[in-house]
């Protein structure tokens, strides 16, 4: 009897006190994992092949809230409960954002009058000015079916109007629904456009005309107008190339960036200097913070009666808010602002600013505000760099690696280490999204980033301060020197024969494995980091074994790409250029469309491709199809036709298949030819049309 009582006492489950449960949540070692769990929920939502009903999302969130409560009665499951809670919240948040931004999307190709208000200006991949319009009016389209926003590329002669923010403009042009992936598993522009509420994209060759100046408008339009006015003033006071560069980093206006300079920046891994991100926000607020503290140091009586560090932090925060508003507040800038705000808040609270906890708070805020940003390269690369830098320098500080070094040596070592770590942390994500890697990016960044911090950003602050007395040229002159040096470095590095290494696109599991590997390496301590090494090795192993499709066919069925020993061969030298270039980039092939076209030695409109023991025949010419109707399927295992009716005598892909399934990939397997469509890999989601 006594033994039974002792056994019951030993195995009695004692509930965890609620206060202890929240203390476990707030522990530094566990708290920094919360954005990982939240992001896992977001990633799960976007990886589904079906759209979860809106009415199920609150129940998922409720189930997540219950998970930690159940953990109160099973202490060993408490942390798992918190993990499930944040994963469920991430899943629900992604779903709520998807339904919240729902807006009409064109269901067909439209040609006719287009009217709207200018709310965005940028440049297309073909270097054409693009205008984003809201308050859209389309002929013969009912008001409830009109997209909230459309984007129009301006082709032809456009000398009658210089589009400005808030203007009501009109033209006649082509619009179509946002297109799906260029190949199965590729970047989904339809999803991207859905969260931008962009319901139509197209072009016009007719001059765009001013219908109304559109003075006034809401706060966003007024800020846009102010931003473009500042951009114009910057470009008017500096040479063309440097002025456009300065406008891009200060106001986000890339409409006049020189394409050769842009190509050099990309090839030298300096294109990140154009994006208003953590680097720019950190440098600008750092300059302001330093100047304010230095100003207080010059007046000891005031400094003795105040806290200069906290006042400097508040001043830097005000500048950060202004920079956020004037730069357009895109997702990358919002992310940078949140990160800087968390760090400045830590300074005001007498806490250490650069910690993994601060990074975790910033990541959580960004993901809660915009869960869809998880899928973008900006989020992945910026938080990969920030997390790696904080983790590595914390390790160096704890181990006192640089302790006792002269100050100049510590500063130099910190610069080299930070550039190397940031480059290593972002390189896999950059290669995955952009299919290229700069071989000399470390050298270019070592020669350029210090100039951005010591010359360009102080020059920008000087120009802003001196503009009140008409001496802003001094600041612009300083900026010009720094930006001119950066462009020289970019052009020199990009001219190296081995400047770029082209990387083929990986399979679908590589990206989540890279994210997991980064989290394990940066957030775990001791031997636990070996699991991160294993995850990274697995990701790179899968990447190295990824095979590109033997055949790719566009969603129109008129462009086909055949993998040959020399690389992918295309049946068209022009037309569908964006799709063709995307295929070649995903192959890791630097050739252009005309070069890929020259590889094809077969007839362009009747192509027979032997794949192992199989034969594929692609017939584009309808007249040839009719003339050779009886011979089309002889010895053919798969027939690709532009016809509207399938052939009963052999397996075939026809126009309706491409219209329904989108871009198509054909792989050669031991069991024959495997056909995969874009729809197979992304499913029936709300943004897929």
XYZ file of C-alpha atoms in Angstrom:
689
model
C 0.000 0.000 0.000
C 2.793 2.382 0.882
C 4.628 1.556 -2.334
C 1.506 2.312 -4.380
C 1.135 5.696 -2.671
C 4.794 6.558 -3.356
C 4.404 5.592 -7.041
C 1.323 7.782 -7.425
C 3.149 10.699 -5.835
C 6.183 10.252 -8.090
C 4.152 10.221 -11.300
C 1.627 12.906 -10.321
C 1.379 15.639 -13.013
C 1.478 19.056 -11.412
C 0.043 21.950 -13.413
C 2.447 24.710 -14.385
C 1.658 28.112 -12.897
C 0.486 30.551 -15.655
C 3.138 33.077 -14.639
C 5.823 30.426 -15.155
C 4.325 29.627 -18.562
C 4.758 33.231 -19.721
C 8.248 33.346 -18.223
C 9.138 30.361 -20.389
C 7.737 32.227 -23.399
C 9.835 35.304 -22.589
C 13.090 33.418 -22.103
C 15.707 34.690 -24.520
C 16.659 31.238 -25.760
C 13.051 30.363 -26.592
C 11.727 33.793 -27.556
C 14.109 34.131 -30.491
C 12.485 31.032 -32.025
C 8.990 32.544 -32.091
C 9.348 34.215 -35.523
C 10.641 30.875 -36.846
C 7.469 29.136 -35.654
C 5.280 31.990 -36.941
C 7.083 31.887 -40.298
C 6.622 28.118 -40.473
C 2.870 28.674 -40.213
C 2.980 31.322 -42.937
C 5.051 29.043 -45.163
C 2.632 26.173 -44.602
C -0.269 28.351 -45.741
C 1.458 29.413 -48.957
C 2.593 25.853 -49.741
C -0.960 24.449 -49.784
C -2.440 23.293 -53.093
C -5.916 24.514 -52.142
C -7.361 27.669 -50.605
C -8.494 27.231 -46.981
C -11.994 28.675 -46.450
C -12.023 32.015 -44.678
C -14.336 30.756 -41.938
C -11.823 28.100 -40.837
C -9.046 30.608 -40.091
C -10.464 31.788 -36.715
C -10.784 28.162 -35.591
C -7.154 27.489 -36.464
C -6.122 30.557 -34.476
C -8.300 29.452 -31.560
C -6.742 25.982 -31.624
C -3.326 27.642 -31.529
C -4.290 29.667 -28.462
C -5.445 26.523 -26.684
C -2.168 24.673 -27.303
C -0.178 26.528 -24.565
C -3.079 26.108 -22.134
C -2.946 22.344 -22.580
C 0.791 22.573 -21.986
C 0.080 23.859 -18.468
C -0.950 20.320 -17.506
C 1.866 18.580 -19.391
C 5.027 20.548 -18.537
C 7.162 18.759 -21.115
C 4.741 19.899 -23.846
C 4.626 23.570 -22.823
C 7.226 24.797 -25.310
C 5.702 22.642 -28.034
C 2.385 24.297 -27.194
C 3.856 27.765 -27.696
C 5.417 26.618 -30.970
C 2.060 25.318 -32.214
C 0.398 28.537 -31.049
C 2.672 30.783 -33.114
C 2.589 28.452 -36.114
C -1.220 28.526 -36.071
C -1.182 32.309 -35.717
C 1.161 32.571 -38.696
C -1.091 30.340 -40.788
C -4.192 32.363 -39.897
C -2.451 35.722 -40.378
C -1.389 34.735 -43.897
C -4.944 33.673 -44.709
C -6.462 36.861 -43.303
C -4.076 39.005 -45.324
C -4.960 37.065 -48.479
C -8.690 37.700 -48.042
C -8.187 41.262 -46.800
C -6.411 42.431 -49.965
C -8.817 40.670 -52.316
C -9.607 42.917 -55.283
C -11.014 42.466 -58.808
C -8.686 41.003 -61.440
C -9.233 41.183 -65.191
C -10.616 37.942 -66.542
C -9.667 38.523 -70.185
C -7.347 40.522 -72.430
C -8.553 44.089 -72.734
C -7.857 46.696 -75.398
C -9.328 50.147 -75.194
C -9.304 53.411 -73.236
C -7.493 53.385 -69.878
C -7.918 56.181 -67.354
C -6.593 56.498 -63.823
C -4.557 58.391 -61.253
C -0.765 58.063 -61.184
C 0.331 56.390 -57.931
C 3.562 54.706 -59.004
C 6.475 55.203 -61.403
C 9.257 52.728 -62.177
C 10.951 50.972 -65.083
C 10.326 47.595 -66.669
C 12.932 44.950 -67.458
C 13.068 46.376 -70.997
C 13.873 49.847 -69.564
C 10.462 51.321 -70.368
C 8.781 53.757 -68.002
C 5.921 52.042 -66.150
C 3.010 53.888 -64.639
C 0.832 52.403 -61.901
C -2.719 53.786 -61.814
C -5.531 53.607 -59.296
C -9.090 54.985 -59.578
C -9.133 52.980 -62.798
C -11.754 53.428 -65.501
C -11.947 50.972 -68.390
C -14.384 51.140 -71.280
C -17.122 48.486 -71.175
C -15.943 47.138 -67.801
C -18.452 47.454 -64.970
C -17.281 49.470 -61.931
C -17.385 46.442 -59.628
C -15.198 44.459 -62.056
C -12.534 47.145 -62.516
C -9.134 46.437 -60.953
C -8.118 48.669 -58.068
C -4.738 49.175 -59.743
C -3.247 48.555 -63.178
C 0.314 48.971 -64.432
C 1.043 50.222 -67.942
C 4.422 50.266 -69.726
C 4.853 53.259 -72.017
C 6.168 52.268 -75.447
C 6.525 54.342 -78.578
C 6.801 58.101 -78.606
C 5.764 59.590 -75.257
C 6.679 63.260 -75.599
C 3.341 64.754 -74.616
C 3.420 64.037 -70.892
C 5.902 63.635 -68.067
C 3.810 61.566 -65.609
C 3.687 63.032 -62.121
C 2.107 61.783 -58.882
C -1.604 62.402 -58.570
C -2.212 63.263 -62.220
C -5.353 61.883 -63.865
C -4.138 60.449 -67.167
C -5.610 58.589 -70.101
C -4.376 56.446 -72.975
C -5.430 53.522 -75.143
C -3.641 50.276 -74.503
C -3.572 46.558 -73.865
C -4.210 45.023 -70.451
C -4.279 41.411 -69.366
C -4.519 39.539 -66.071
C -1.192 39.074 -64.240
C 0.527 36.013 -65.643
C 1.314 32.858 -63.731
C 4.713 31.167 -63.288
C 6.855 30.959 -66.428
C 7.454 27.308 -65.553
C 6.218 24.919 -62.852
C 7.629 25.917 -59.469
C 8.961 29.291 -60.639
C 8.201 32.733 -59.190
C 4.429 33.257 -59.093
C 3.765 36.780 -60.368
C 0.012 36.285 -59.936
C 0.494 35.826 -56.196
C 2.831 38.825 -56.048
C 0.309 40.998 -57.936
C -2.540 39.801 -55.704
C -0.937 41.280 -52.601
C -0.189 44.503 -54.503
C -3.882 44.614 -55.536
C -2.646 44.821 -59.114
C -5.489 43.524 -61.258
C -4.111 44.203 -64.743
C -0.768 44.735 -66.460
C -0.043 45.801 -70.009
C 1.389 48.395 -72.327
C 0.475 51.194 -74.678
C 2.013 52.521 -77.863
C -0.363 55.475 -77.827
C 0.869 58.662 -76.122
C -0.359 59.034 -72.549
C -2.207 62.331 -72.104
C -3.039 64.507 -69.126
C -6.734 64.631 -68.314
C -6.541 66.535 -65.013
C -3.601 67.850 -62.925
C -5.024 66.031 -59.913
C -3.806 68.479 -57.287
C -4.413 67.524 -53.681
C -5.234 63.902 -53.013
C -4.741 61.783 -49.923
C -1.699 61.590 -47.696
C -0.056 58.870 -49.794
C -0.360 60.924 -52.984
C 0.944 64.050 -51.260
C 3.948 62.129 -49.926
C 4.528 60.627 -53.362
C 4.444 64.116 -54.895
C 6.889 65.405 -52.278
C 9.157 62.411 -52.827
C 9.285 63.009 -56.574
C 9.943 66.718 -56.019
C 12.910 65.872 -53.774
C 14.082 63.331 -56.345
C 13.913 65.965 -59.072
C 15.912 68.423 -56.943
C 18.590 65.793 -56.289
C 18.925 64.919 -59.981
C 19.012 68.593 -60.946
C 21.984 69.251 -58.643
C 24.129 66.246 -59.592
C 25.412 64.615 -62.795
C 22.947 62.249 -64.450
C 24.290 58.858 -63.325
C 25.162 59.857 -59.780
C 21.965 61.916 -59.467
C 19.772 58.965 -60.429
C 21.758 56.771 -57.985
C 21.275 59.329 -55.194
C 17.546 59.637 -55.924
C 17.188 55.855 -55.723
C 18.852 55.528 -52.310
C 17.152 58.593 -50.776
C 13.635 58.579 -52.255
C 13.256 55.144 -53.838
C 12.860 56.689 -57.320
C 14.529 54.328 -59.816
C 12.878 55.730 -62.931
C 16.121 57.233 -64.309
C 18.714 54.650 -63.271
C 21.283 54.066 -66.028
C 20.915 50.465 -67.227
C 24.659 49.947 -67.701
C 25.313 51.198 -64.170
C 22.549 48.939 -62.856
C 24.059 45.906 -64.608
C 27.476 46.714 -63.122
C 26.018 47.053 -59.624
C 24.297 43.690 -59.941
C 27.367 41.918 -61.289
C 29.505 43.269 -58.428
C 26.933 42.417 -55.713
C 26.364 46.117 -54.987
C 22.767 46.301 -56.199
C 21.645 46.110 -52.555
C 22.893 49.698 -52.208
C 19.976 50.793 -54.407
C 17.317 49.268 -52.156
C 16.277 51.413 -49.213
C 16.870 48.709 -46.639
C 18.527 48.138 -43.306
C 21.896 49.382 -44.526
C 20.586 52.803 -45.568
C 18.237 53.202 -42.607
C 20.996 52.122 -40.220
C 23.614 54.397 -41.763
C 21.321 57.430 -41.859
C 20.044 57.040 -38.298
C 23.584 56.218 -37.161
C 24.903 59.464 -38.658
C 22.116 61.474 -37.005
C 22.589 59.659 -33.679
C 26.340 60.377 -33.752
C 25.936 64.032 -34.745
C 23.377 64.723 -32.013
C 25.538 63.077 -29.344
C 28.568 64.981 -30.634
C 26.598 68.206 -30.458
C 25.751 67.571 -26.807
C 29.394 66.746 -26.104
C 30.298 70.252 -27.280
C 28.044 71.747 -24.569
C 29.024 70.016 -21.293
C 26.558 71.968 -19.062
C 23.609 70.726 -21.131
C 25.040 67.220 -21.414
C 25.417 66.985 -17.628
C 21.733 67.777 -17.063
C 20.288 65.509 -19.763
C 20.777 62.054 -21.222
C 22.367 62.767 -24.644
C 22.210 59.133 -25.717
C 18.430 58.897 -25.321
C 17.837 62.297 -26.908
C 20.012 61.223 -29.845
C 17.976 58.016 -30.120
C 14.716 60.016 -30.249
C 16.177 62.364 -32.885
C 17.318 59.390 -34.952
C 13.840 57.865 -34.653
C 12.240 61.074 -35.981
C 14.623 60.986 -38.947
C 13.803 57.304 -39.509
C 10.068 58.074 -39.592
C 10.661 60.889 -42.087
C 12.866 58.669 -44.234
C 10.213 55.937 -44.184
C 7.516 58.351 -45.363
C 9.600 60.056 -48.044
C 11.015 56.837 -49.473
C 7.633 55.325 -50.300
C 7.430 52.941 -47.329
C 7.808 49.786 -49.399
C 8.141 46.429 -47.660
C 11.958 46.532 -47.486
C 11.927 50.031 -46.000
C 9.216 49.105 -43.493
C 11.304 46.149 -42.408
C 14.377 48.338 -41.987
C 12.388 50.951 -40.058
C 11.001 48.360 -37.648
C 14.457 46.940 -37.027
C 15.946 50.379 -36.384
C 13.007 51.367 -34.156
C 13.461 48.273 -32.001
C 17.149 49.051 -31.592
C 16.565 52.724 -30.788
C 13.871 51.679 -28.303
C 16.383 49.389 -26.643
C 18.776 52.345 -26.315
C 16.048 54.416 -24.644
C 15.336 51.542 -22.250
C 19.037 51.078 -21.448
C 19.079 47.671 -23.076
C 21.586 46.251 -25.493
C 20.428 47.261 -28.993
C 21.949 44.557 -31.195
C 20.659 41.258 -29.845
C 18.898 38.266 -31.306
C 15.866 39.209 -29.204
C 15.688 42.583 -31.031
C 15.947 40.810 -34.373
C 13.180 38.396 -33.317
C 10.877 41.268 -32.302
C 11.461 43.027 -35.628
C 10.827 39.817 -37.593
C 7.605 39.140 -35.696
C 6.306 42.670 -36.319
C 7.088 42.438 -40.036
C 5.460 39.017 -40.383
C 2.347 40.040 -38.474
C 1.987 43.209 -40.571
C 2.659 41.500 -43.918
C 2.891 37.679 -43.781
C 3.313 37.510 -47.569
C 6.707 39.218 -47.256
C 8.134 35.883 -46.043
C 8.173 34.633 -49.646
C 10.123 37.621 -50.951
C 13.897 37.712 -51.359
C 14.044 41.030 -49.492
C 12.789 39.536 -46.224
C 14.888 36.413 -46.528
C 18.144 38.151 -47.382
C 17.857 41.057 -44.954
C 16.981 38.931 -41.927
C 19.533 36.282 -42.927
C 22.237 38.955 -42.950
C 21.069 40.663 -39.744
C 20.649 37.440 -37.763
C 24.011 36.086 -38.881
C 25.803 39.341 -38.052
C 24.294 39.595 -34.573
C 24.982 35.917 -33.816
C 28.590 36.009 -35.038
C 29.523 39.248 -33.272
C 27.875 38.019 -30.068
C 30.048 34.922 -30.283
C 33.153 37.032 -30.939
C 32.281 39.249 -27.974
C 31.716 36.314 -25.634
C 34.976 34.675 -26.675
C 36.821 38.035 -26.657
C 38.335 37.231 -30.031
C 39.263 40.845 -30.789
C 40.072 41.759 -27.197
C 43.333 43.693 -26.854
C 43.621 44.573 -30.534
C 44.357 48.225 -31.424
C 41.221 50.212 -32.205
C 42.097 50.619 -35.893
C 42.698 46.874 -36.197
C 39.378 46.058 -34.480
C 37.523 48.410 -36.814
C 39.195 46.940 -39.883
C 38.576 43.374 -38.711
C 34.929 44.187 -37.936
C 34.475 45.615 -41.425
C 35.963 42.554 -43.107
C 34.061 40.113 -40.879
C 30.710 41.900 -41.294
C 31.045 42.056 -45.096
C 32.076 38.399 -45.270
C 29.316 37.175 -42.951
C 26.601 39.232 -44.641
C 27.790 37.979 -48.025
C 27.871 34.340 -46.930
C 24.447 34.574 -45.260
C 22.724 36.142 -48.258
C 24.585 34.338 -51.061
C 22.438 31.152 -51.065
C 19.192 33.146 -51.128
C 20.512 35.488 -53.809
C 21.621 32.557 -55.954
C 18.263 30.840 -55.440
C 16.163 33.850 -56.438
C 18.406 35.476 -59.061
C 20.387 32.470 -60.374
C 23.721 34.206 -60.138
C 26.479 34.813 -57.633
C 29.096 37.538 -57.660
C 32.576 36.028 -57.366
C 34.172 39.302 -56.244
C 31.303 40.732 -54.218
C 33.272 40.759 -50.963
C 35.971 42.990 -52.436
C 33.396 45.312 -54.002
C 31.516 45.654 -50.707
C 34.697 46.257 -48.713
C 35.570 49.103 -51.073
C 32.052 50.567 -51.253
C 30.061 50.104 -48.053
C 32.441 52.203 -45.886
C 32.180 54.997 -48.466
C 28.395 54.792 -48.286
C 28.532 55.200 -44.504
C 31.347 57.740 -44.219
C 30.697 59.911 -47.286
C 27.323 59.404 -48.979
C 24.968 59.367 -45.988
C 26.713 62.246 -44.150
C 26.546 64.173 -47.434
C 22.798 63.516 -47.597
C 22.310 64.798 -44.038
C 24.470 67.826 -44.839
C 22.441 68.583 -47.968
C 19.168 68.345 -46.027
C 20.407 70.662 -43.243
C 22.092 73.197 -45.537
C 19.086 73.351 -47.890
C 17.453 75.660 -45.308
C 20.039 78.342 -46.145
C 20.564 77.529 -49.815
C 23.922 75.751 -49.478
C 22.770 72.198 -50.238
C 25.306 71.997 -53.091
C 28.033 71.283 -50.523
C 26.236 68.144 -49.397
C 25.447 67.090 -52.954
C 29.111 67.523 -53.913
C 30.133 65.177 -51.095
C 27.490 62.650 -52.159
C 28.679 62.857 -55.761
C 32.230 61.942 -54.766
C 31.091 58.882 -52.829
C 28.617 57.634 -55.435
C 31.107 58.187 -58.252
C 33.626 56.017 -56.397
C 31.032 53.266 -55.868
C 30.173 53.239 -59.584
C 33.873 53.046 -60.463
C 34.270 50.035 -58.156
C 31.139 48.378 -59.603
C 32.304 48.805 -63.191
C 35.828 47.615 -62.410
C 34.697 44.489 -60.539
C 31.973 43.641 -63.074
C 34.540 43.792 -65.890
C 36.423 40.776 -64.501
C 36.009 37.677 -66.661
C 34.850 35.619 -63.678
C 32.718 38.343 -62.100
C 29.510 36.303 -62.173
C 28.809 32.651 -61.643
C 25.463 31.437 -62.968
C 23.488 29.012 -60.811
C 20.616 26.749 -61.968
C 17.323 26.916 -60.072
C 16.941 24.329 -57.272
C 14.013 22.121 -56.353
C 11.197 23.138 -54.035
C 12.660 21.772 -50.780
C 15.905 23.727 -50.966
C 14.526 27.099 -49.802
C 12.873 25.849 -46.568
C 15.960 23.760 -45.794
C 18.188 26.822 -46.232
C 15.966 28.786 -43.849
C 16.032 25.980 -41.291
C 19.801 25.647 -41.598
C 20.275 29.372 -41.023
C 18.028 29.324 -37.960
C 19.813 26.314 -36.438
C 23.258 27.788 -37.068
C 22.451 31.221 -35.653
C 19.998 30.485 -32.840
C 21.416 27.314 -31.296
C 24.532 27.234 -29.166
C 27.319 24.707 -28.807
C 27.132 21.345 -30.545
C 23.494 21.991 -31.469
C 24.784 24.042 -34.381
C 25.988 20.834 -36.016
C 22.351 20.160 -36.893
C 22.428 23.407 -38.882
C 25.513 22.202 -40.734
C 23.677 18.965 -41.557
C 20.610 20.853 -42.826
C 22.802 23.118 -44.943
C 24.668 20.143 -46.394
C 21.363 18.462 -47.238
C 20.049 21.631 -48.930
C 23.209 22.053 -51.006
C 23.203 18.356 -51.855
C 19.625 18.521 -53.128
C 20.485 21.681 -55.051
C 23.453 20.025 -56.751
C 21.242 17.092 -57.815
C 18.412 19.252 -59.187
C 17.642 18.499 -62.832
C 16.218 21.035 -65.221
C 13.254 19.957 -67.419
C 14.104 18.403 -70.775
C 11.272 20.390 -72.381
C 9.615 23.659 -71.345
C 6.500 25.058 -73.031
C 5.054 28.515 -72.295
C 1.462 29.035 -71.165
C 0.572 30.163 -74.709
C 1.911 26.938 -76.219
C 3.892 28.897 -78.820
C 7.340 28.959 -77.174
C 9.219 25.724 -76.555
C 12.624 25.243 -74.969
C 14.553 22.004 -75.550
C 17.539 21.078 -73.412
C 20.538 20.198 -75.591
C 24.193 19.452 -74.757
C 24.965 23.133 -75.516
C 22.104 24.405 -73.346
C 18.432 25.152 -73.890
C 17.401 25.777 -77.505
C 14.379 27.955 -78.290
C 12.099 27.951 -81.311
C 11.700 31.759 -81.364
C 14.359 34.468 -81.603
C 11.875 37.152 -80.509
C 8.560 37.233 -78.717
C 7.739 36.126 -75.170
C 11.127 37.510 -74.236
C 10.419 37.623 -70.508
C 9.550 33.915 -70.446
C 12.569 32.989 -72.563
C 14.999 34.966 -70.409
C 13.504 33.481 -67.224
C 13.986 29.937 -68.546
C 17.599 30.620 -69.443
C 18.274 32.259 -66.063
C 16.753 29.286 -64.253
C 19.034 27.021 -66.291
C 22.007 29.070 -65.090
C 22.683 29.879 -68.754
C 23.976 33.403 -69.542
C 23.031 33.273 -73.251
C 20.302 35.584 -74.609
C 17.177 34.534 -76.521
C 18.753 34.926 -79.948
C 21.707 32.802 -78.890
C 19.356 30.082 -77.610
C 17.406 30.279 -80.875
C 20.597 29.673 -82.859
C 21.117 26.370 -81.014
C 18.019 24.805 -82.595
C 18.927 23.017 -85.824
C 15.452 21.494 -86.320
C 12.538 23.091 -88.202
C 11.025 25.717 -85.921
C 7.364 24.798 -86.531
C 7.568 21.002 -86.640
C 10.035 19.717 -84.070
C 10.621 16.079 -83.191
C 12.648 15.455 -80.046
C 13.943 11.997 -79.075
C 13.997 11.561 -75.296
C 15.507 8.195 -74.439
C 13.139 5.666 -75.931
C 10.366 8.246 -76.323
C 9.572 10.784 -79.046
C 7.903 14.164 -78.592
C 6.566 16.091 -81.578
C 5.793 19.823 -81.408
C 3.783 21.182 -84.347
C 3.091 24.915 -84.385
C 1.975 25.369 -88.004
C -1.772 24.643 -88.360
C -1.495 24.268 -92.123
C 1.188 21.605 -91.670
C -1.031 19.883 -89.107
C -3.882 19.624 -91.582
C -1.635 18.474 -94.431
C 0.003 15.734 -92.352
C -3.055 14.753 -90.293
C -2.685 11.033 -90.904
C 1.034 10.999 -90.114
C 1.151 13.162 -86.975
C 1.088 10.390 -84.392
C 3.197 7.783 -86.177
C 5.876 6.720 -83.671
C 5.115 9.701 -81.412
C 4.596 9.267 -77.649
C 3.462 12.853 -76.966
C 2.114 15.389 -79.446
C 1.989 19.142 -78.763
C -0.464 21.009 -81.000
C -1.951 24.505 -81.267
C -5.326 22.953 -82.081
C -8.460 23.189 -79.973
C -9.234 19.459 -80.218
C -7.084 16.599 -78.976
C -5.960 13.763 -81.242
C -7.638 10.459 -80.342
C -4.811 8.329 -81.735
C -1.986 9.553 -79.435
C -1.485 11.487 -76.175
C -1.496 15.204 -76.940
C -1.290 18.621 -75.350
C -3.487 21.259 -76.959
C -4.352 24.934 -76.525
C -6.928 24.359 -73.783
C -4.389 22.359 -71.727
C -1.990 25.318 -71.632
C -4.805 27.751 -70.926
C -5.953 25.631 -67.985
C -2.653 24.332 -66.601
C -0.289 27.166 -67.517
C 3.371 26.691 -68.361
C 4.390 23.058 -68.772
C 7.568 21.113 -68.016
C 8.358 17.680 -69.433
C 10.922 15.482 -67.703
C 12.531 12.347 -69.051
C 12.173 9.462 -66.566
C 12.809 5.699 -66.759
C 9.031 5.215 -66.990
C 8.615 7.622 -69.900
C 7.788 11.298 -70.206
C 6.385 13.052 -67.126
C 4.289 16.156 -67.791
C 3.988 18.754 -64.995
C 2.037 21.996 -65.250
C 2.307 25.151 -63.196
C -1.160 24.454 -61.829
C -0.027 21.049 -60.561
C 2.545 22.671 -58.258
C 0.601 25.714 -57.042
C -2.882 24.244 -56.904
C -6.187 26.078 -56.953
C -5.361 29.187 -54.953
C -7.442 32.347 -54.782
C -4.870 34.333 -56.782
C -4.541 31.675 -59.546
C -6.741 32.561 -62.507
